[in-house]
Structures are given as structure tokens and as C-alpha cells.
């Protein structure tokens, strides 16, 4: 590999930015495409699919063979609220390969005894999340039902373009949340990215079932493009609150 390409890949890795090294298998020619440039690349669809899977491999495009070396940052999951659903989510997230951190300023809930094997920060989200540098490979799930705790975290996640943003609560609760975010200057498009009520609709009732539904939704958001029905549902939620 050309040293300049290797250096560029290392720079992207250090900055937690995705990139793909494309090697033409017929002649060994290589070029690097940064994550931010994929949409304008001639191989955009193929590269986007590879980036979502996070897996390297050979692809065929118009009769030509390419090997794609996919480099993506480790996915991080930030959970706001040290509640029962968070406890159930922790082992599931670990098995799925997510680096999970729980944040909750309520020290009665955020205890090492309840989250023995999880990164736990008994702090306000607005105090610690900026230093953790949310990004496109960060997901955020809010479980507290308390706007004083959830809203600042949601605002930071939307501003950082996190791949997943979800919040617990009924449709009525979310409608009020939408109003607050609109008052803060967030656009309809930004607010529509919040998955609320949180989790896939599997009829979840218990904390464990809620955790399963949330993790499934997180994986869906990471691996697949947004479905048209999902976009329409999010838009309808905003329209209902107007």
C-alpha cells in the first residue's frame, strides 16, 4: 500500500471517521474514499452498502472487480437513565459488540452495584457528553422520562448527527418533546430522526423486552437505510405536534 494512503487511513481512524480503500484487482490501483465523500463517488451505492455492513470484501461493478477495505470506528452507545431497561440492555449490547455507557445524574439509580460491568457516569448529560465527542458512529437512547435529563442529551445527539437517537415515552409525551426542540431551533428534519416511542413495535412490556426492541432498532438504524414508511411516520409525528 502507498504510504500516503496508509497515512490518510490512519488519520481518519484517529478522528473516528469512516473510509474505504478501493483496490482494482485487475491492476492493483488503489484510491481512498472518505465517508463524507461516498455520496458523490461513482461507486456510491456499493460503498454505502459496504460501509453499513462494516465488512471488507470483493465486489463486482460493471464487469470490474474491486476489493473494498472498509474502515469504520467502533460503535458507541450512550444510554441516558440508569433504569431497569438499561440494566437489561447492557448485556445485550455487549454481545452485539456495542461499547455502552450509562449516564444518569441521579446517584440513587446510577450505582456500581446495579451496573457492575458497564461504564457508568453519575453526571448530567450536558456536562459529560461534549467531552465524549458524539459522532456519526454514536447512538443515544433516553430512558428517564425526565425532560431535564433527556432533552439536553437529545439536543447534543441531534447536533452531532448520531446514527441513532431514541427516547422513551408515549406519543403525547413525544409531541411535547417536539415542541420544546422546535423552540430551541431544531428543524423538522432533525427532530424526525428521533425514534419515539423508542424501540421496534414488538409489543414489548417488560424491561427485558423493551431492551430487545431498542437494540433491534439500533441495529436497524446502523445497518440499513431509512425506510420510506419510517420517514413518513417521523414526519407525521412532527405534523401532529404543530
PDB file of C-alpha atoms in Angstrom:
ATOM      1  CA  UNK A   1       0.000   0.000   0.000  1.00  0.00           C
ATOM      2  CA  UNK A   2       1.145   3.516  -0.799  1.00  0.00           C
ATOM      3  CA  UNK A   3       2.405   5.244   2.348  1.00  0.00           C
ATOM      4  CA  UNK A   4       0.292   8.317   1.637  1.00  0.00           C
ATOM      5  CA  UNK A   5      -2.868   6.185   1.559  1.00  0.00           C
ATOM      6  CA  UNK A   6      -1.861   4.409   4.765  1.00  0.00           C
ATOM      7  CA  UNK A   7      -1.236   7.746   6.447  1.00  0.00           C
ATOM      8  CA  UNK A   8      -4.610   9.048   5.276  1.00  0.00           C
ATOM      9  CA  UNK A   9      -6.370   5.944   6.636  1.00  0.00           C
ATOM     10  CA  UNK A  10      -4.622   6.345   9.979  1.00  0.00           C
ATOM     11  CA  UNK A  11      -5.707   9.983  10.101  1.00  0.00           C
ATOM     12  CA  UNK A  12      -9.338   9.000   9.515  1.00  0.00           C
ATOM     13  CA  UNK A  13      -9.126   6.247  12.135  1.00  0.00           C
ATOM     14  CA  UNK A  14      -7.718   8.626  14.747  1.00  0.00           C
ATOM     15  CA  UNK A  15     -10.525  11.096  14.063  1.00  0.00           C
ATOM     16  CA  UNK A  16     -13.248   8.376  14.261  1.00  0.00           C
ATOM     17  CA  UNK A  17     -14.182   8.880  10.614  1.00  0.00           C
ATOM     18  CA  UNK A  18     -15.039   6.039   8.248  1.00  0.00           C
ATOM     19  CA  UNK A  19     -13.269   5.415   4.965  1.00  0.00           C
ATOM     20  CA  UNK A  20     -12.910   2.734   2.300  1.00  0.00           C
ATOM     21  CA  UNK A  21      -9.763   1.768   0.411  1.00  0.00           C
ATOM     22  CA  UNK A  22     -10.677   0.627  -3.100  1.00  0.00           C
ATOM     23  CA  UNK A  23      -8.279  -1.738  -4.852  1.00  0.00           C
ATOM     24  CA  UNK A  24      -8.755  -2.557  -8.543  1.00  0.00           C
ATOM     25  CA  UNK A  25      -7.980  -6.288  -8.571  1.00  0.00           C
ATOM     26  CA  UNK A  26      -7.036  -6.228 -12.255  1.00  0.00           C
ATOM     27  CA  UNK A  27      -4.069  -3.879 -11.847  1.00  0.00           C
ATOM     28  CA  UNK A  28      -3.661  -3.173  -8.110  1.00  0.00           C
ATOM     29  CA  UNK A  29      -4.511   0.532  -8.447  1.00  0.00           C
ATOM     30  CA  UNK A  30      -5.805   1.979  -5.192  1.00  0.00           C
ATOM     31  CA  UNK A  31      -7.703   5.033  -4.025  1.00  0.00           C
ATOM     32  CA  UNK A  32      -9.205   6.086  -0.719  1.00  0.00           C
ATOM     33  CA  UNK A  33     -12.750   7.355  -0.321  1.00  0.00           C
ATOM     34  CA  UNK A  34     -13.615   9.108   2.918  1.00  0.00           C
ATOM     35  CA  UNK A  35     -17.009   8.510   4.461  1.00  0.00           C
ATOM     36  CA  UNK A  36     -18.086  12.090   3.824  1.00  0.00           C
ATOM     37  CA  UNK A  37     -17.296  11.731   0.102  1.00  0.00           C
ATOM     38  CA  UNK A  38     -19.079   8.452  -0.606  1.00  0.00           C
ATOM     39  CA  UNK A  39     -22.341  10.031  -1.786  1.00  0.00           C
ATOM     40  CA  UNK A  40     -20.551  11.755  -4.682  1.00  0.00           C
ATOM     41  CA  UNK A  41     -18.398   8.780  -5.685  1.00  0.00           C
ATOM     42  CA  UNK A  42     -19.024   6.774  -8.871  1.00  0.00           C
ATOM     43  CA  UNK A  43     -19.381   3.638  -6.713  1.00  0.00           C
ATOM     44  CA  UNK A  44     -21.644   5.355  -4.171  1.00  0.00           C
ATOM     45  CA  UNK A  45     -24.283   2.621  -3.803  1.00  0.00           C
ATOM     46  CA  UNK A  46     -21.729  -0.163  -3.414  1.00  0.00           C
ATOM     47  CA  UNK A  47     -19.616   1.853  -0.982  1.00  0.00           C
ATOM     48  CA  UNK A  48     -22.623   2.872   1.106  1.00  0.00           C
ATOM     49  CA  UNK A  49     -23.680  -0.763   1.423  1.00  0.00           C
ATOM     50  CA  UNK A  50     -20.160  -1.802   2.428  1.00  0.00           C
ATOM     51  CA  UNK A  51     -19.927   0.982   4.972  1.00  0.00           C
ATOM     52  CA  UNK A  52     -23.222  -0.016   6.600  1.00  0.00           C
ATOM     53  CA  UNK A  53     -22.135  -3.637   6.855  1.00  0.00           C
ATOM     54  CA  UNK A  54     -18.706  -2.656   8.154  1.00  0.00           C
ATOM     55  CA  UNK A  55     -17.199  -5.620   6.307  1.00  0.00           C
ATOM     56  CA  UNK A  56     -14.399  -5.726   3.734  1.00  0.00           C
ATOM     57  CA  UNK A  57     -14.671  -7.856   0.610  1.00  0.00           C
ATOM     58  CA  UNK A  58     -14.698  -8.143  -3.154  1.00  0.00           C
ATOM     59  CA  UNK A  59     -17.425  -6.535  -5.277  1.00  0.00           C
ATOM     60  CA  UNK A  60     -18.220  -6.628  -8.992  1.00  0.00           C
ATOM     61  CA  UNK A  61     -19.269  -3.400 -10.707  1.00  0.00           C
ATOM     62  CA  UNK A  62     -19.843  -3.166 -14.478  1.00  0.00           C
ATOM     63  CA  UNK A  63     -17.678  -6.190 -15.104  1.00  0.00           C
ATOM     64  CA  UNK A  64     -14.795  -4.923 -12.975  1.00  0.00           C
ATOM     65  CA  UNK A  65     -13.640  -6.428  -9.692  1.00  0.00           C
ATOM     66  CA  UNK A  66     -12.673  -4.346  -6.670  1.00  0.00           C
ATOM     67  CA  UNK A  67     -11.579  -5.241  -3.179  1.00  0.00           C
ATOM     68  CA  UNK A  68     -13.003  -2.874  -0.578  1.00  0.00           C
ATOM     69  CA  UNK A  69     -11.081  -2.434   2.654  1.00  0.00           C
ATOM     70  CA  UNK A  70     -13.705  -0.969   4.959  1.00  0.00           C
ATOM     71  CA  UNK A  71     -12.574   1.004   7.987  1.00  0.00           C
ATOM     72  CA  UNK A  72     -15.255   2.141  10.432  1.00  0.00           C
ATOM     73  CA  UNK A  73     -14.930   3.425  14.020  1.00  0.00           C
ATOM     74  CA  UNK A  74     -16.096   1.229  16.900  1.00  0.00           C
ATOM     75  CA  UNK A  75     -19.781   1.920  17.516  1.00  0.00           C
ATOM     76  CA  UNK A  76     -20.609   3.535  20.843  1.00  0.00           C
ATOM     77  CA  UNK A  77     -23.974   3.528  22.606  1.00  0.00           C
ATOM     78  CA  UNK A  78     -24.836   6.147  25.214  1.00  0.00           C
ATOM     79  CA  UNK A  79     -27.854   5.375  27.403  1.00  0.00           C
ATOM     80  CA  UNK A  80     -29.400   8.183  29.411  1.00  0.00           C
ATOM     81  CA  UNK A  81     -31.034   6.801  32.527  1.00  0.00           C
ATOM     82  CA  UNK A  82     -29.848   4.088  34.907  1.00  0.00           C
ATOM     83  CA  UNK A  83     -33.193   2.278  34.902  1.00  0.00           C
ATOM     84  CA  UNK A  84     -34.311  -1.361  34.637  1.00  0.00           C
ATOM     85  CA  UNK A  85     -34.390  -1.267  30.829  1.00  0.00           C
ATOM     86  CA  UNK A  86     -30.797  -0.008  30.834  1.00  0.00           C
ATOM     87  CA  UNK A  87     -29.757  -2.895  33.052  1.00  0.00           C
ATOM     88  CA  UNK A  88     -31.382  -5.350  30.655  1.00  0.00           C
ATOM     89  CA  UNK A  89     -29.856  -3.631  27.625  1.00  0.00           C
ATOM     90  CA  UNK A  90     -26.272  -3.738  28.913  1.00  0.00           C
ATOM     91  CA  UNK A  91     -25.543  -7.464  28.381  1.00  0.00           C
ATOM     92  CA  UNK A  92     -27.380  -7.471  25.043  1.00  0.00           C
ATOM     93  CA  UNK A  93     -25.369  -4.503  23.783  1.00  0.00           C
ATOM     94  CA  UNK A  94     -22.154  -6.193  24.872  1.00  0.00           C
ATOM     95  CA  UNK A  95     -22.989  -9.360  22.927  1.00  0.00           C
ATOM     96  CA  UNK A  96     -23.851  -7.260  19.865  1.00  0.00           C
ATOM     97  CA  UNK A  97     -20.475  -5.543  20.065  1.00  0.00           C
ATOM     98  CA  UNK A  98     -21.540  -2.071  21.192  1.00  0.00           C
ATOM     99  CA  UNK A  99     -19.437  -0.067  23.645  1.00  0.00           C
ATOM    100  CA  UNK A 100     -22.160   1.090  26.065  1.00  0.00           C
ATOM    101  CA  UNK A 101     -22.035   3.933  28.590  1.00  0.00           C
ATOM    102  CA  UNK A 102     -24.849   4.757  31.025  1.00  0.00           C
ATOM    103  CA  UNK A 103     -25.288   8.378  32.130  1.00  0.00           C
ATOM    104  CA  UNK A 104     -27.616   9.487  34.926  1.00  0.00           C
ATOM    105  CA  UNK A 105     -27.136  12.285  37.490  1.00  0.00           C
ATOM    106  CA  UNK A 106     -29.459  10.511  39.933  1.00  0.00           C
ATOM    107  CA  UNK A 107     -26.984   8.766  42.213  1.00  0.00           C
ATOM    108  CA  UNK A 108     -29.698   6.615  43.760  1.00  0.00           C
ATOM    109  CA  UNK A 109     -30.024   4.879  40.386  1.00  0.00           C
ATOM    110  CA  UNK A 110     -26.505   5.222  38.968  1.00  0.00           C
ATOM    111  CA  UNK A 111     -24.710   2.835  41.297  1.00  0.00           C
ATOM    112  CA  UNK A 112     -21.882   0.362  40.556  1.00  0.00           C
ATOM    113  CA  UNK A 113     -23.952  -2.366  42.201  1.00  0.00           C
ATOM    114  CA  UNK A 114     -26.681  -2.028  39.582  1.00  0.00           C
ATOM    115  CA  UNK A 115     -24.240  -1.647  36.666  1.00  0.00           C
ATOM    116  CA  UNK A 116     -21.241  -3.705  37.691  1.00  0.00           C
ATOM    117  CA  UNK A 117     -19.825  -4.327  34.209  1.00  0.00           C
ATOM    118  CA  UNK A 118     -20.912  -1.137  32.464  1.00  0.00           C
ATOM    119  CA  UNK A 119     -19.285   2.261  32.061  1.00  0.00           C
ATOM    120  CA  UNK A 120     -21.314   4.444  34.407  1.00  0.00           C
ATOM    121  CA  UNK A 121     -21.254   8.223  34.757  1.00  0.00           C
ATOM    122  CA  UNK A 122     -23.320   9.739  37.564  1.00  0.00           C
ATOM    123  CA  UNK A 123     -23.331  13.136  35.855  1.00  0.00           C
ATOM    124  CA  UNK A 124     -25.668  15.398  33.907  1.00  0.00           C
ATOM    125  CA  UNK A 125     -25.569  14.556  30.179  1.00  0.00           C
ATOM    126  CA  UNK A 126     -24.835  18.139  29.172  1.00  0.00           C
ATOM    127  CA  UNK A 127     -21.766  18.092  31.394  1.00  0.00           C
ATOM    128  CA  UNK A 128     -20.165  14.879  30.138  1.00  0.00           C
ATOM    129  CA  UNK A 129     -21.389  14.255  26.581  1.00  0.00           C
ATOM    130  CA  UNK A 130     -19.474  17.160  24.974  1.00  0.00           C
ATOM    131  CA  UNK A 131     -16.209  15.690  26.246  1.00  0.00           C
ATOM    132  CA  UNK A 132     -17.160  12.256  24.907  1.00  0.00           C
ATOM    133  CA  UNK A 133     -17.448  13.716  21.394  1.00  0.00           C
ATOM    134  CA  UNK A 134     -20.609  12.243  19.951  1.00  0.00           C
ATOM    135  CA  UNK A 135     -20.379  11.461  16.236  1.00  0.00           C
ATOM    136  CA  UNK A 136     -21.920   9.554  13.330  1.00  0.00           C
ATOM    137  CA  UNK A 137     -20.900   6.261  14.946  1.00  0.00           C
ATOM    138  CA  UNK A 138     -22.539   7.063  18.271  1.00  0.00           C
ATOM    139  CA  UNK A 139     -26.067   6.078  19.253  1.00  0.00           C
ATOM    140  CA  UNK A 140     -28.098   7.604  22.061  1.00  0.00           C
ATOM    141  CA  UNK A 141     -31.126   6.195  23.881  1.00  0.00           C
ATOM    142  CA  UNK A 142     -33.004   8.178  26.532  1.00  0.00           C
ATOM    143  CA  UNK A 143     -34.890   6.276  29.217  1.00  0.00           C
ATOM    144  CA  UNK A 144     -35.513   8.719  32.082  1.00  0.00           C
ATOM    145  CA  UNK A 145     -38.879  10.298  31.146  1.00  0.00           C
ATOM    146  CA  UNK A 146     -37.432  13.494  32.657  1.00  0.00           C
ATOM    147  CA  UNK A 147     -37.017  16.401  30.179  1.00  0.00           C
ATOM    148  CA  UNK A 148     -34.387  17.997  32.419  1.00  0.00           C
ATOM    149  CA  UNK A 149     -32.167  14.959  31.826  1.00  0.00           C
ATOM    150  CA  UNK A 150     -33.266  13.683  28.408  1.00  0.00           C
ATOM    151  CA  UNK A 151     -33.655  16.932  26.455  1.00  0.00           C
ATOM    152  CA  UNK A 152     -30.042  18.183  26.746  1.00  0.00           C
ATOM    153  CA  UNK A 153     -28.799  14.759  25.643  1.00  0.00           C
ATOM    154  CA  UNK A 154     -31.172  14.704  22.673  1.00  0.00           C
ATOM    155  CA  UNK A 155     -30.075  18.177  21.624  1.00  0.00           C
ATOM    156  CA  UNK A 156     -26.411  17.160  21.652  1.00  0.00           C
ATOM    157  CA  UNK A 157     -27.105  13.911  19.781  1.00  0.00           C
ATOM    158  CA  UNK A 158     -29.079  15.651  17.045  1.00  0.00           C
ATOM    159  CA  UNK A 159     -26.401  18.296  16.629  1.00  0.00           C
ATOM    160  CA  UNK A 160     -23.743  15.576  16.342  1.00  0.00           C
ATOM    161  CA  UNK A 161     -25.741  13.606  13.728  1.00  0.00           C
ATOM    162  CA  UNK A 162     -25.646  10.401  15.774  1.00  0.00           C
ATOM    163  CA  UNK A 163     -26.714   7.377  13.727  1.00  0.00           C
ATOM    164  CA  UNK A 164     -29.419   6.556  16.263  1.00  0.00           C
ATOM    165  CA  UNK A 165     -31.418   8.798  18.582  1.00  0.00           C
ATOM    166  CA  UNK A 166     -34.296   7.315  20.570  1.00  0.00           C
ATOM    167  CA  UNK A 167     -36.403   8.374  23.533  1.00  0.00           C
ATOM    168  CA  UNK A 168     -38.832   6.551  25.802  1.00  0.00           C
ATOM    169  CA  UNK A 169     -42.312   7.980  26.162  1.00  0.00           C
ATOM    170  CA  UNK A 170     -45.826   7.994  24.703  1.00  0.00           C
ATOM    171  CA  UNK A 171     -46.782   9.823  21.514  1.00  0.00           C
ATOM    172  CA  UNK A 172     -48.258  12.600  23.640  1.00  0.00           C
ATOM    173  CA  UNK A 173     -45.009  12.864  25.601  1.00  0.00           C
ATOM    174  CA  UNK A 174     -43.061  12.995  22.351  1.00  0.00           C
ATOM    175  CA  UNK A 175     -45.341  15.690  20.924  1.00  0.00           C
ATOM    176  CA  UNK A 176     -44.441  17.915  23.872  1.00  0.00           C
ATOM    177  CA  UNK A 177     -40.780  16.999  23.357  1.00  0.00           C
ATOM    178  CA  UNK A 178     -41.024  18.063  19.722  1.00  0.00           C
ATOM    179  CA  UNK A 179     -42.433  21.425  20.763  1.00  0.00           C
ATOM    180  CA  UNK A 180     -39.527  22.015  23.129  1.00  0.00           C
ATOM    181  CA  UNK A 181     -36.949  21.102  20.490  1.00  0.00           C
ATOM    182  CA  UNK A 182     -38.637  23.318  17.906  1.00  0.00           C
ATOM    183  CA  UNK A 183     -38.466  26.185  20.389  1.00  0.00           C
ATOM    184  CA  UNK A 184     -34.723  25.519  20.641  1.00  0.00           C
ATOM    185  CA  UNK A 185     -34.373  25.964  16.872  1.00  0.00           C
ATOM    186  CA  UNK A 186     -34.120  22.349  15.716  1.00  0.00           C
ATOM    187  CA  UNK A 187     -35.541  21.707  12.261  1.00  0.00           C
ATOM    188  CA  UNK A 188     -38.323  19.262  11.441  1.00  0.00           C
ATOM    189  CA  UNK A 189     -35.810  17.098   9.600  1.00  0.00           C
ATOM    190  CA  UNK A 190     -33.548  16.918  12.635  1.00  0.00           C
ATOM    191  CA  UNK A 191     -36.365  16.165  15.063  1.00  0.00           C
ATOM    192  CA  UNK A 192     -37.750  13.485  12.750  1.00  0.00           C
ATOM    193  CA  UNK A 193     -34.606  11.471  13.393  1.00  0.00           C
ATOM    194  CA  UNK A 194     -35.723  10.754  16.974  1.00  0.00           C
ATOM    195  CA  UNK A 195     -37.228   7.290  17.326  1.00  0.00           C
ATOM    196  CA  UNK A 196     -40.161   7.780  19.676  1.00  0.00           C
ATOM    197  CA  UNK A 197     -41.793   5.840  21.112  1.00  0.00           C
ATOM    198  CA  UNK A 198     -38.426   4.125  21.362  1.00  0.00           C
ATOM    199  CA  UNK A 199     -37.845   0.596  20.076  1.00  0.00           C
ATOM    200  CA  UNK A 200     -39.328  -1.579  17.359  1.00  0.00           C
ATOM    201  CA  UNK A 201     -43.022  -2.319  17.759  1.00  0.00           C
ATOM    202  CA  UNK A 202     -42.915  -5.895  19.056  1.00  0.00           C
ATOM    203  CA  UNK A 203     -45.436  -5.337  21.855  1.00  0.00           C
ATOM    204  CA  UNK A 204     -42.668  -5.072  24.449  1.00  0.00           C
ATOM    205  CA  UNK A 205     -43.849  -4.810  28.059  1.00  0.00           C
ATOM    206  CA  UNK A 206     -41.092  -5.852  30.452  1.00  0.00           C
ATOM    207  CA  UNK A 207     -37.721  -4.067  30.775  1.00  0.00           C
ATOM    208  CA  UNK A 208     -36.033  -7.021  29.052  1.00  0.00           C
ATOM    209  CA  UNK A 209     -38.470  -6.913  26.131  1.00  0.00           C
ATOM    210  CA  UNK A 210     -38.031  -3.155  25.817  1.00  0.00           C
ATOM    211  CA  UNK A 211     -34.263  -3.667  25.752  1.00  0.00           C
ATOM    212  CA  UNK A 212     -34.595  -6.204  22.923  1.00  0.00           C
ATOM    213  CA  UNK A 213     -36.823  -3.861  20.911  1.00  0.00           C
ATOM    214  CA  UNK A 214     -34.420  -0.940  21.391  1.00  0.00           C
ATOM    215  CA  UNK A 215     -31.340  -2.939  20.439  1.00  0.00           C
ATOM    216  CA  UNK A 216     -33.090  -4.228  17.310  1.00  0.00           C
ATOM    217  CA  UNK A 217     -33.963  -0.667  16.317  1.00  0.00           C
ATOM    218  CA  UNK A 218     -30.381   0.476  16.933  1.00  0.00           C
ATOM    219  CA  UNK A 219     -29.018  -2.284  14.688  1.00  0.00           C
ATOM    220  CA  UNK A 220     -31.593  -1.428  12.014  1.00  0.00           C
ATOM    221  CA  UNK A 221     -30.539   2.226  12.090  1.00  0.00           C
ATOM    222  CA  UNK A 222     -26.877   1.285  11.832  1.00  0.00           C
ATOM    223  CA  UNK A 223     -27.093  -1.316   9.083  1.00  0.00           C
ATOM    224  CA  UNK A 224     -29.951  -0.279   6.805  1.00  0.00           C
ATOM    225  CA  UNK A 225     -31.067   2.855   5.017  1.00  0.00           C
ATOM    226  CA  UNK A 226     -34.161   4.552   6.480  1.00  0.00           C
ATOM    227  CA  UNK A 227     -37.347   3.028   5.098  1.00  0.00           C
ATOM    228  CA  UNK A 228     -39.860   5.319   3.437  1.00  0.00           C
ATOM    229  CA  UNK A 229     -42.557   4.282   5.923  1.00  0.00           C
ATOM    230  CA  UNK A 230     -40.270   5.198   8.808  1.00  0.00           C
ATOM    231  CA  UNK A 231     -39.622   8.639   7.322  1.00  0.00           C
ATOM    232  CA  UNK A 232     -43.332   9.209   6.829  1.00  0.00           C
ATOM    233  CA  UNK A 233     -44.075   8.096  10.404  1.00  0.00           C
ATOM    234  CA  UNK A 234     -41.492  10.523  11.788  1.00  0.00           C
ATOM    235  CA  UNK A 235     -42.875  13.353   9.666  1.00  0.00           C
ATOM    236  CA  UNK A 236     -46.421  12.601  10.810  1.00  0.00           C
ATOM    237  CA  UNK A 237     -45.321  12.782  14.456  1.00  0.00           C
ATOM    238  CA  UNK A 238     -43.947  16.281  13.896  1.00  0.00           C
ATOM    239  CA  UNK A 239     -47.049  17.356  11.995  1.00  0.00           C
ATOM    240  CA  UNK A 240     -49.265  16.207  14.853  1.00  0.00           C
ATOM    241  CA  UNK A 241     -47.399  18.436  17.264  1.00  0.00           C
ATOM    242  CA  UNK A 242     -47.606  21.565  15.113  1.00  0.00           C
TER     243      UNK A 242
END
